Short mmCIF file of C-alpha atoms and ligand atoms in Angstrom, two decimals:
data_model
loop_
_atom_site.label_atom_id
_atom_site.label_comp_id
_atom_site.label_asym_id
_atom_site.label_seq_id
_atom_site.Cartn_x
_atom_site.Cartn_y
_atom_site.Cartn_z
CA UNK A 1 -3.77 -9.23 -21.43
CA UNK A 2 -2.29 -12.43 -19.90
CA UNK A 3 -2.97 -12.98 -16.42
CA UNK A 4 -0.15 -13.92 -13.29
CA UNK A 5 -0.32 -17.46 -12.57
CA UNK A 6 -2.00 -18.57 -10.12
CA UNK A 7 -0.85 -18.81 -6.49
CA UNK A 8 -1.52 -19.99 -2.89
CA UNK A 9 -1.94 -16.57 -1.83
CA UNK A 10 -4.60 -15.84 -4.43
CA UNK A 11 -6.59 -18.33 -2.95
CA UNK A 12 -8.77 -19.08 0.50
CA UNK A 13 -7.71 -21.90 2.46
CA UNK A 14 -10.66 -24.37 1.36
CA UNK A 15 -9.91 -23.25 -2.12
CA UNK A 16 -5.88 -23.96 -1.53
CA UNK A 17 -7.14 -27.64 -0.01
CA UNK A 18 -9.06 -28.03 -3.01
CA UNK A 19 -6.53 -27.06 -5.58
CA UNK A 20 -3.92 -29.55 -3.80
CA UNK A 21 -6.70 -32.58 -4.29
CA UNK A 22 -7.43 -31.78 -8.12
CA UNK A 23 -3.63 -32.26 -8.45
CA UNK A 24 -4.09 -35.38 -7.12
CA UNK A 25 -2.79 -35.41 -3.19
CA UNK A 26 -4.55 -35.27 0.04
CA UNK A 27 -5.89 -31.72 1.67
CA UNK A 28 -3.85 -31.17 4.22
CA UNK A 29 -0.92 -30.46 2.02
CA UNK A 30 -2.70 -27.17 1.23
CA UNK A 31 -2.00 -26.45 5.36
CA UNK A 32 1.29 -27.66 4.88
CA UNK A 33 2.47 -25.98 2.24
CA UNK A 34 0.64 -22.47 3.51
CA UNK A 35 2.98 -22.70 7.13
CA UNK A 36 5.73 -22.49 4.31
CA UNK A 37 4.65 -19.77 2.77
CA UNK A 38 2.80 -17.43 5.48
CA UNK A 39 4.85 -18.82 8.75
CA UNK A 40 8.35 -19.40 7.28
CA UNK A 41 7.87 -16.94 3.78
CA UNK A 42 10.28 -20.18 1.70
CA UNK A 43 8.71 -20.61 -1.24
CA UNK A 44 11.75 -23.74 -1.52
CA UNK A 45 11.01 -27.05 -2.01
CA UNK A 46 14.52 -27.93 0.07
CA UNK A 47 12.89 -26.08 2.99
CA UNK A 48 9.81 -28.45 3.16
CA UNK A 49 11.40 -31.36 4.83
CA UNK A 50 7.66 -32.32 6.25
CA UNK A 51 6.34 -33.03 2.65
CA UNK A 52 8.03 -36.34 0.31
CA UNK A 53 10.24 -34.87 -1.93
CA UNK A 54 8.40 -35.41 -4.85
CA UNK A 55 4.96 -34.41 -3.96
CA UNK A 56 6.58 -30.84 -2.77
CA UNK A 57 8.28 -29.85 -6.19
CA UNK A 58 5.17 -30.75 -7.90
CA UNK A 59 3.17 -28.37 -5.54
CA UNK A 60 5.59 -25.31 -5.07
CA UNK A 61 5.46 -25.78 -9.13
CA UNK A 62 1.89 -25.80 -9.20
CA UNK A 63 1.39 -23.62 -6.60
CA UNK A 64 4.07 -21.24 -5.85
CA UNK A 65 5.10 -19.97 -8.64
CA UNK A 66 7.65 -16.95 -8.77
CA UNK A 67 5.89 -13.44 -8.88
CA UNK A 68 8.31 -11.07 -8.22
CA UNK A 69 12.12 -10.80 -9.52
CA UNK A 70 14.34 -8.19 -7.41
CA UNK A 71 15.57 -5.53 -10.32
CA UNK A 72 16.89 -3.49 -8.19
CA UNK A 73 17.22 -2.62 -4.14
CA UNK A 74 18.10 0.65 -2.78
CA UNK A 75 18.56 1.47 0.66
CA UNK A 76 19.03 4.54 2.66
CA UNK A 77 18.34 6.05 6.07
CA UNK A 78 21.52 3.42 7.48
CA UNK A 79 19.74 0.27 6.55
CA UNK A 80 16.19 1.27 8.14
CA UNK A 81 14.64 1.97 4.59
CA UNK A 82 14.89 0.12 1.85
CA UNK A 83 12.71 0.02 -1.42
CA UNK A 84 12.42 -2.65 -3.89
CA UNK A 85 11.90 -2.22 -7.52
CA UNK A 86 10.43 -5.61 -8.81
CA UNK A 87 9.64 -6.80 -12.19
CA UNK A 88 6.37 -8.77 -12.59
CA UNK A 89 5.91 -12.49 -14.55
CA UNK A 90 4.92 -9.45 -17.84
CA UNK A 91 7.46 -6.99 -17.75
CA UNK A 92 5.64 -4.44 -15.56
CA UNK A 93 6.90 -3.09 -12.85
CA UNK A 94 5.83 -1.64 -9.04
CA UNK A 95 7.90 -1.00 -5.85
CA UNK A 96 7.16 -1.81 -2.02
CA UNK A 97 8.90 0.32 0.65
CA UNK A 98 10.53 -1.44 3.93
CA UNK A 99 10.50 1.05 6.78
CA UNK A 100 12.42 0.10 10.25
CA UNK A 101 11.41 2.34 12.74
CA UNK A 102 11.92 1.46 16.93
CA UNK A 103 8.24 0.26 17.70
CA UNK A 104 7.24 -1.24 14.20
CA UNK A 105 8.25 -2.01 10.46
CA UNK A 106 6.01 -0.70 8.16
CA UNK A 107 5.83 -2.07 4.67
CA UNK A 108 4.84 0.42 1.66
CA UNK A 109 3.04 -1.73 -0.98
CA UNK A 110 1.87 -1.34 -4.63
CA UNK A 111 -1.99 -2.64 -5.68
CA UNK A 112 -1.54 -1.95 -9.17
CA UNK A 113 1.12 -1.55 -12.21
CA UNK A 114 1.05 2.33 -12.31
CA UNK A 115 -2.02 4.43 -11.78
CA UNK A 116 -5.21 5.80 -13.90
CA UNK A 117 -5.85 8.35 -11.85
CA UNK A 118 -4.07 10.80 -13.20
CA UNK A 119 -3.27 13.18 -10.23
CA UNK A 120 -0.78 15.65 -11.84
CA UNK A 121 1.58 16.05 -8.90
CA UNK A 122 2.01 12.24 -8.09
CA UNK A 123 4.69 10.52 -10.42
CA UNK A 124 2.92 7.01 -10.73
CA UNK A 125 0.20 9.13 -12.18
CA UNK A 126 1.62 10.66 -15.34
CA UNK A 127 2.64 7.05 -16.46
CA UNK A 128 -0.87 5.85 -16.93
CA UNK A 129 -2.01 2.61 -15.80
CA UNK A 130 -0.42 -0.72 -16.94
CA UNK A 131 -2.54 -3.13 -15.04
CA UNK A 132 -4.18 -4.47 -11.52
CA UNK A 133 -1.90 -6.59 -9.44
CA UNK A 134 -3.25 -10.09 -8.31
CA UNK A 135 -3.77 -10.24 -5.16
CA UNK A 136 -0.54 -13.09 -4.61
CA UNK A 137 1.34 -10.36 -6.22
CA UNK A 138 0.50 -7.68 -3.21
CA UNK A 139 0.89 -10.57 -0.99
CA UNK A 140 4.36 -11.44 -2.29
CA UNK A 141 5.72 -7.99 -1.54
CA UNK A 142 4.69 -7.64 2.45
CA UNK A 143 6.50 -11.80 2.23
CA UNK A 144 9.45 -10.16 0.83
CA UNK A 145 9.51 -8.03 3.35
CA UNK A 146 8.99 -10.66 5.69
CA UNK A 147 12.31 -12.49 4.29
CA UNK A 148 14.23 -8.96 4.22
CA UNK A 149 13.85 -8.90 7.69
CA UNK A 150 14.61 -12.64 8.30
CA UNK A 151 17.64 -12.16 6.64
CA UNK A 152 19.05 -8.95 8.54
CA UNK A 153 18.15 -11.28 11.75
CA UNK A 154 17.44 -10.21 15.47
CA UNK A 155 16.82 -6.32 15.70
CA UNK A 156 19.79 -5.90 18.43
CA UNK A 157 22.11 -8.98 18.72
CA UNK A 158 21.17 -8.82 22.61
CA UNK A 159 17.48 -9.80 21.79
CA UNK A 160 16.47 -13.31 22.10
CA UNK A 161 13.09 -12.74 20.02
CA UNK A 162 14.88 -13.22 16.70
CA UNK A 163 14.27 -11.06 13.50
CA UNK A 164 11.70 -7.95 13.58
CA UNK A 165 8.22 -8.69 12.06
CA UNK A 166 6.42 -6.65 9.56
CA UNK A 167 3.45 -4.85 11.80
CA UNK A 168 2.41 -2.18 9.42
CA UNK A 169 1.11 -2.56 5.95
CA UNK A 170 0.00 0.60 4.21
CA UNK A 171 -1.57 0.25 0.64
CA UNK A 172 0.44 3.87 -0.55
CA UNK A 173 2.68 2.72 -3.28
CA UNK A 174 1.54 2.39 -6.68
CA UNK A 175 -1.77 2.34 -8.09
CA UNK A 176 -5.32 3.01 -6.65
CA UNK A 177 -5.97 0.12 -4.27
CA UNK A 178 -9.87 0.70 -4.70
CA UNK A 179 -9.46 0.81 -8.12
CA UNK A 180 -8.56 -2.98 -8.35
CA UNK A 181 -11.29 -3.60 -5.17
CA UNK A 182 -11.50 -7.67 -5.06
CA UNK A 183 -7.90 -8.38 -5.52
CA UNK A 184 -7.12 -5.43 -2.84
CA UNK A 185 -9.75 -6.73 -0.24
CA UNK A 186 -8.68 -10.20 -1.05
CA UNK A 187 -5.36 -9.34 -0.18
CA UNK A 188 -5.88 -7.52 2.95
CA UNK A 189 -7.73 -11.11 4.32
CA UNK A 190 -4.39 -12.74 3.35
CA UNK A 191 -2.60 -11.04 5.33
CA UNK A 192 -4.42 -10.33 7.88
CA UNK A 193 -5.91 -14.12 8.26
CA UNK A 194 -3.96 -16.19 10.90
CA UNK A 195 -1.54 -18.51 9.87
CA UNK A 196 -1.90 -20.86 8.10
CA UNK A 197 -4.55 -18.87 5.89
CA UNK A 198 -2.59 -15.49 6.13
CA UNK A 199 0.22 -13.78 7.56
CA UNK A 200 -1.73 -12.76 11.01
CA UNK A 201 -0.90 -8.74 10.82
CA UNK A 202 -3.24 -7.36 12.76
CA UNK A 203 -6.31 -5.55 10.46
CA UNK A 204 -5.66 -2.26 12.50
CA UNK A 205 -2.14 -2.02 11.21
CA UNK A 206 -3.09 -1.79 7.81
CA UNK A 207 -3.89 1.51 6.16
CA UNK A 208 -5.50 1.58 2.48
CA UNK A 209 -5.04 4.71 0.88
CA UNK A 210 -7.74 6.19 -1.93
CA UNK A 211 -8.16 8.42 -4.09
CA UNK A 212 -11.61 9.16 -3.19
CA UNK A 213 -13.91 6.22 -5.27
CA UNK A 214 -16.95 7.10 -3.35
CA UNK A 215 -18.78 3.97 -4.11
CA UNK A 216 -15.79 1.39 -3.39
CA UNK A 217 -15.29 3.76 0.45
CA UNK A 218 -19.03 2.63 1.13
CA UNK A 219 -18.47 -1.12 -0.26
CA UNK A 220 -15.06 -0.81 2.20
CA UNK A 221 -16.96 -0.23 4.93
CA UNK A 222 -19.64 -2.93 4.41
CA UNK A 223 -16.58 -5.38 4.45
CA UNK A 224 -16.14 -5.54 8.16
CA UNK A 225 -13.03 -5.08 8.29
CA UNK A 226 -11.54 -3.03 10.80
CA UNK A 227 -8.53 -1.82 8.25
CA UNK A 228 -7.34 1.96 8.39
CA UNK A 229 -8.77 4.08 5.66
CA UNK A 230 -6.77 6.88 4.56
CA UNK A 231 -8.29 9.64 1.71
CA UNK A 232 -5.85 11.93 -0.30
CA UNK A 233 -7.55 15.08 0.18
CA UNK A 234 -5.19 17.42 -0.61
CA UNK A 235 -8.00 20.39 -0.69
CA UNK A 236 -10.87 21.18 1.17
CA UNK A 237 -12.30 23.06 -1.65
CA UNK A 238 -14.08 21.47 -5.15
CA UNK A 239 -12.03 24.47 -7.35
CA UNK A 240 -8.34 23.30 -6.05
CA UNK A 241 -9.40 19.52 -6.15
CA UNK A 242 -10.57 19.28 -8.88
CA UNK A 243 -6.95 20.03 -10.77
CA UNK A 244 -5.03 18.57 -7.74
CA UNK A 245 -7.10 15.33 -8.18
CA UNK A 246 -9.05 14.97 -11.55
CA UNK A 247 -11.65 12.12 -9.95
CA UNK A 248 -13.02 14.95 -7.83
CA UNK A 249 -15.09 16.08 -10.59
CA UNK A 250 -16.97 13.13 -10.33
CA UNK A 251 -16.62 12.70 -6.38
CA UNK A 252 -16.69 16.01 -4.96
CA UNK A 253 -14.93 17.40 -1.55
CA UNK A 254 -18.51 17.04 0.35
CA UNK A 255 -19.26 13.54 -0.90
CA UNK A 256 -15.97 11.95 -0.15
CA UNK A 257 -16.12 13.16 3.70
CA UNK A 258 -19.50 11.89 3.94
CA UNK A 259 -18.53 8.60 3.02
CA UNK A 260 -15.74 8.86 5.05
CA UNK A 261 -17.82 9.54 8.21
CA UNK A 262 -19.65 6.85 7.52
CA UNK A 263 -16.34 4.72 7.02
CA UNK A 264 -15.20 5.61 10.49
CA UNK A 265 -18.86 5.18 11.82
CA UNK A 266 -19.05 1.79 10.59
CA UNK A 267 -15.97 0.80 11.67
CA UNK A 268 -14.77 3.01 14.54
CA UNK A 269 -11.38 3.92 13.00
CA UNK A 270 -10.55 7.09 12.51
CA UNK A 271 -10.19 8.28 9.13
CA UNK A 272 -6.72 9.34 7.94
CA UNK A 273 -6.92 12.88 6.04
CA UNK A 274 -3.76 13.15 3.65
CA UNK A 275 -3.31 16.34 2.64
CA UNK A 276 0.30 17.10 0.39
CA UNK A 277 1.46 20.68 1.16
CA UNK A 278 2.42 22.55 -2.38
CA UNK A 279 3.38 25.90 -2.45
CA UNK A 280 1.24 28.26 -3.46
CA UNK A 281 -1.13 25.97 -4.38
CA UNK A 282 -3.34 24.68 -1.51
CA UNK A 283 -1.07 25.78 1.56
CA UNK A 284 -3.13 28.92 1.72
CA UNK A 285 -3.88 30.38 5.37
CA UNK A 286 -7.69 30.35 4.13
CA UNK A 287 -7.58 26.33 2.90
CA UNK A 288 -6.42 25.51 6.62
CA UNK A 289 -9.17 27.35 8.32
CA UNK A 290 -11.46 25.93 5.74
CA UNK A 291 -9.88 21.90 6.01
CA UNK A 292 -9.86 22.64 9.74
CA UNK A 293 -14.02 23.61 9.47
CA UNK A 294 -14.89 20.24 7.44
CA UNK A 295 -12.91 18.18 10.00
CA UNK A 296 -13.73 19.72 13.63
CA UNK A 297 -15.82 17.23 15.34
CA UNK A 298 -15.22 13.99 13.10
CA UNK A 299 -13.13 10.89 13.70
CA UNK A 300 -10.46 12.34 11.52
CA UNK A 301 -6.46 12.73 11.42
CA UNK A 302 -4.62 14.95 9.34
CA UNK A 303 -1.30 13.73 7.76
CA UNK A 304 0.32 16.61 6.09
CA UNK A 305 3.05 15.68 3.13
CA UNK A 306 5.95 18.09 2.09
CA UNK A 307 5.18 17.41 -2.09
CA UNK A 308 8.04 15.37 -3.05
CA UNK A 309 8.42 17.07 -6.39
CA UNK A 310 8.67 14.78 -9.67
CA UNK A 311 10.60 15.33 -12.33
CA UNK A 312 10.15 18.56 -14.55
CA UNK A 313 7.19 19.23 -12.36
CA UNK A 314 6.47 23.39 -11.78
CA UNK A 315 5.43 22.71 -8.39
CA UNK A 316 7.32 22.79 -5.36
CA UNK A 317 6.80 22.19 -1.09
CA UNK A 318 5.61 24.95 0.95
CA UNK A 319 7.83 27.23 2.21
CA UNK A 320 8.71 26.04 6.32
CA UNK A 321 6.83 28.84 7.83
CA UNK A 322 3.88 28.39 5.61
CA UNK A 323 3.65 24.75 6.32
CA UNK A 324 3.96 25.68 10.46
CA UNK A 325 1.10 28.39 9.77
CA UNK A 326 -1.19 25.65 8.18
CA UNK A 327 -0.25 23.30 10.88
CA UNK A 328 -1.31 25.60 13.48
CA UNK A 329 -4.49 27.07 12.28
CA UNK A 330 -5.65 23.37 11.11
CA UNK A 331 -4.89 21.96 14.87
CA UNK A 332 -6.53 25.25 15.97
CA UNK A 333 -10.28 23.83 15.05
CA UNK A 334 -9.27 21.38 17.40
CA UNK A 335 -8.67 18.83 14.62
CA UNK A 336 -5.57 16.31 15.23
CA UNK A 337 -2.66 17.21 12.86
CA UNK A 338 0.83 15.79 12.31
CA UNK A 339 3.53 16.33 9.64
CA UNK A 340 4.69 12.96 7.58
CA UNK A 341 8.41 12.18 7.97
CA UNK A 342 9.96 12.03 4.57
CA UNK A 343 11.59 8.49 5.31
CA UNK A 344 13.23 7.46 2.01
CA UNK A 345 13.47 10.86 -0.14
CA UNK A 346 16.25 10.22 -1.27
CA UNK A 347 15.51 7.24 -3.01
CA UNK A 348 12.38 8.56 -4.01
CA UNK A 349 10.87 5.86 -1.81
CA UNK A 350 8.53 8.34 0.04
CA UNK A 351 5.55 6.41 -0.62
CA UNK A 352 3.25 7.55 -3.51
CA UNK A 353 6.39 8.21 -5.75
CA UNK A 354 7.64 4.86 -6.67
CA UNK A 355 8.42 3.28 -9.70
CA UNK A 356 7.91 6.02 -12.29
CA UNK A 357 11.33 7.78 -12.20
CA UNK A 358 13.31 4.25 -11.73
CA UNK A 359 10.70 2.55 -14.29
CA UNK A 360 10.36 3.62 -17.91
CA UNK A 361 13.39 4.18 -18.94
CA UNK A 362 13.15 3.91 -23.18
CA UNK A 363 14.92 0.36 -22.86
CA UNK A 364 12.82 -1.32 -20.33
CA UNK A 365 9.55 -1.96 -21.81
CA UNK A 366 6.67 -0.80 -19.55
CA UNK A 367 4.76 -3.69 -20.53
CA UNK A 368 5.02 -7.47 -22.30
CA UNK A 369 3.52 -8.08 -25.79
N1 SAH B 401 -3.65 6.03 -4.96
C1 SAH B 401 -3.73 6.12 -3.56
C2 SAH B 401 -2.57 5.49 -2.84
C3 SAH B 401 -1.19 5.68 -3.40
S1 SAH B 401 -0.52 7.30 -3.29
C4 SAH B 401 -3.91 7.55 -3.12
O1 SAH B 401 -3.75 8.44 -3.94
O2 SAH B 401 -4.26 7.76 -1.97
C5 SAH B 401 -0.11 7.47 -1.55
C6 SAH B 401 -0.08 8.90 -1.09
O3 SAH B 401 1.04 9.62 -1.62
C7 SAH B 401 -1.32 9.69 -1.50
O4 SAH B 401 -1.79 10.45 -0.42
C8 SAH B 401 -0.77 10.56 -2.61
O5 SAH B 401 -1.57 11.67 -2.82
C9 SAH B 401 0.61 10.89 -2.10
N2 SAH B 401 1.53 11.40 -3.11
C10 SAH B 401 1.60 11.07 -4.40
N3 SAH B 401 2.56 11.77 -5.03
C11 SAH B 401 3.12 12.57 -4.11
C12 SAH B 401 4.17 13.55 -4.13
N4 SAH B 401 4.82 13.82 -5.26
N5 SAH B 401 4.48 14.18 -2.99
C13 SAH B 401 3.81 13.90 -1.85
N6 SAH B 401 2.81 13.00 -1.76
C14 SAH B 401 2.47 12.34 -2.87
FE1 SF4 B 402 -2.91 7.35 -8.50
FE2 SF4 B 402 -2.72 7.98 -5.89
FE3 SF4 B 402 -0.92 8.86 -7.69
FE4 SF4 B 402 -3.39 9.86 -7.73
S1 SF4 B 402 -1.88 10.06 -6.05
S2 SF4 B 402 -2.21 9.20 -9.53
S3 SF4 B 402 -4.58 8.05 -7.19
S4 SF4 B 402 -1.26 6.75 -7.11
#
């Protein structure tokens, strides 16, 4: 399997400085060319008046190659959500949600070309997975973002601040972001380094979402970072997870909150509890009282998802008075509950459902070669 090329945004600034000088010009191009990319998002030569002409298409060649090519944009909520479904330098493909909202813009991104996790009720999941992203590829999508924005300009024509910033970054698009660990963590630095090393969004804004991969939740937390961790629960009971997600046979229920205690321990955040509501399934009265029990007294949040069905699937969102019941007897342990708005439903852009139903259609291969 043939890897991305290499980019700035795959490497550390020392390592950018270094990779300028074996191409023959001075260091402090690297900075240069890193304002570019992580202050301005231009990845054009034309825009780099500060650099000889020559010197900066030989480095944006070298060093900035293209990653992502726009296949297709879809928009809904008036303009406040739009998702992106871009095709990679193989073939594969992944989608990043853009998400307006008054007090922030929260970008949904992919860590991986689908998803080997095979969680039956999650669309990324039946496809199987093609491969990890780099980490310039996550980059690239929060930059797009970035430029999306630039491009609408100022938020309300009356504000002098000029165009809205991404604030939010939440790793809930495609793939398992623990599942490709270095490139996800290296990513996270990039964007959360100032500028000219990253993007400068601040680490709390940024939410990775897992599975449940035990081990990578206690590596996570040795990092130091001071990201959001969010764990797809989905049942507080071994029997329902381990259909709703098939790695809970190897990490059970009780394991996965223990190293999520520790998570928030380490890092004082709370820990994010997603739970997706499907009827009949795990919206029982009995599975609240019993979530509510395992949460009561830890730094824990529970984000409740209507199940955006997929395609042919036999499963379905709880019925409204259901979902109210669970909310209530869930918040009744004392256990801080809220229900996810569906932002982007209709364009399947609610995150976790990306690509698959835009993606393999039988005349797009999946994958190069
Ligand atoms: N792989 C990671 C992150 C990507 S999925 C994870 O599973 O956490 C982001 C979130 O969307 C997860 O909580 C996932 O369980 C949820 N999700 C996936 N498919 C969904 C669907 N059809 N309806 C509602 N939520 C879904
Ligand atoms: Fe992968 Fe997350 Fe989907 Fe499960 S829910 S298949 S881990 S993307």
């Amino acid at each position: 399997m043939s890897r991305p090329p290499r980019h700035l945004a795959d490497l550390e600034l020392a390592e950018r400085r270094q990779a300028v000088a074996e191409l023959g010009e001075r260091g402090f191009r690297a900075d240069q060319l890193s304002r570019h990319y992580f202050g301005r998002y231009t990845d054009s030569p034309e825009d780099m008046t500060d650099l000889p002409a020559a010197v900066r298409a030989a480095l944006a060649g070298e060093l900035l190659p293209p990653l992502l090519t726009e296949e297709r944009v879809l928009a809904c909520d008036k303009g406040a959500t739009r998702k992106t479904l871009w095709r990679l330098f193989d073939g594969a493909f992944v989608e990043s949600v853009l998400m307006k909202y008054p007090d922030r813009v929260t970008m949904c991104v992919s860590s991986q070309a689908g998803c080997g996790m095979g969680c039956p009720f999650c669309a990324t999941g039946q496809a199987g997975l093609t491969r990890n992203l780099s980490t310039a590829e996550i980059v690239a999508q929060v930059v797009a973002g970035e430029r999306a924005l630039q491009a609408a300009g100022p938020a309300s024509p009356r504000t002098r601040s000029g165009p809205a910033r991404v604030s939010n970054v939440v790793f809930m698009g495609m793939g398992e972001p623990l599942a490709n660990y270095r490139n996800v963590v290296a990513a996270v630095r990039r964007l959360t380094d100032p500028v000219p090393s990253g993007l400068g969004i601040s680490q709390r804004s940024v939410t990775v979402s897992t599975v449940g991969l035990v081990p990578a939740i206690r590596r996570l937390a040795a990092e130091k970072l001071s990201v959001t961790l969010a764990v797809s629960l989905h049942a507080p009971d071994d029997a329902a997870r381990d259909e709703l997600v098939p790695v809970n046979r190897r990490w059970k229920v009780a394991e996965v909150l223990s190293a999520a205690w520790d998570y928030a321990a380490a890092t004082g955040r709370r820990v994010s509890i997603e739970y997706a509501l499907i009827r009949d399934v795990n919206d029982q009265p009995w599975r609240a009282d019993l979530l509510g029990s395992l949460l009561a007294g830890h730094l824990a949040h529970v984000n409740l998802i209507p199940l955006n069905p997929t395609p042919g699937s036999k499963w379905t969102a709880s019925r409204p008075g259901v979902q109210e019941e669970f909310v209530r007897r869930v918040a009744a342990h004392g256990v801080a509950v809220t229900v996810r708005d569906t932002r982007g439903r209709e364009i399947d852009g609610a995150c976790g459902q990306l690509a698959a139903r835009a993606v393999p259609s039988p005349d797009v291969p999946a994958r190069a070669g």
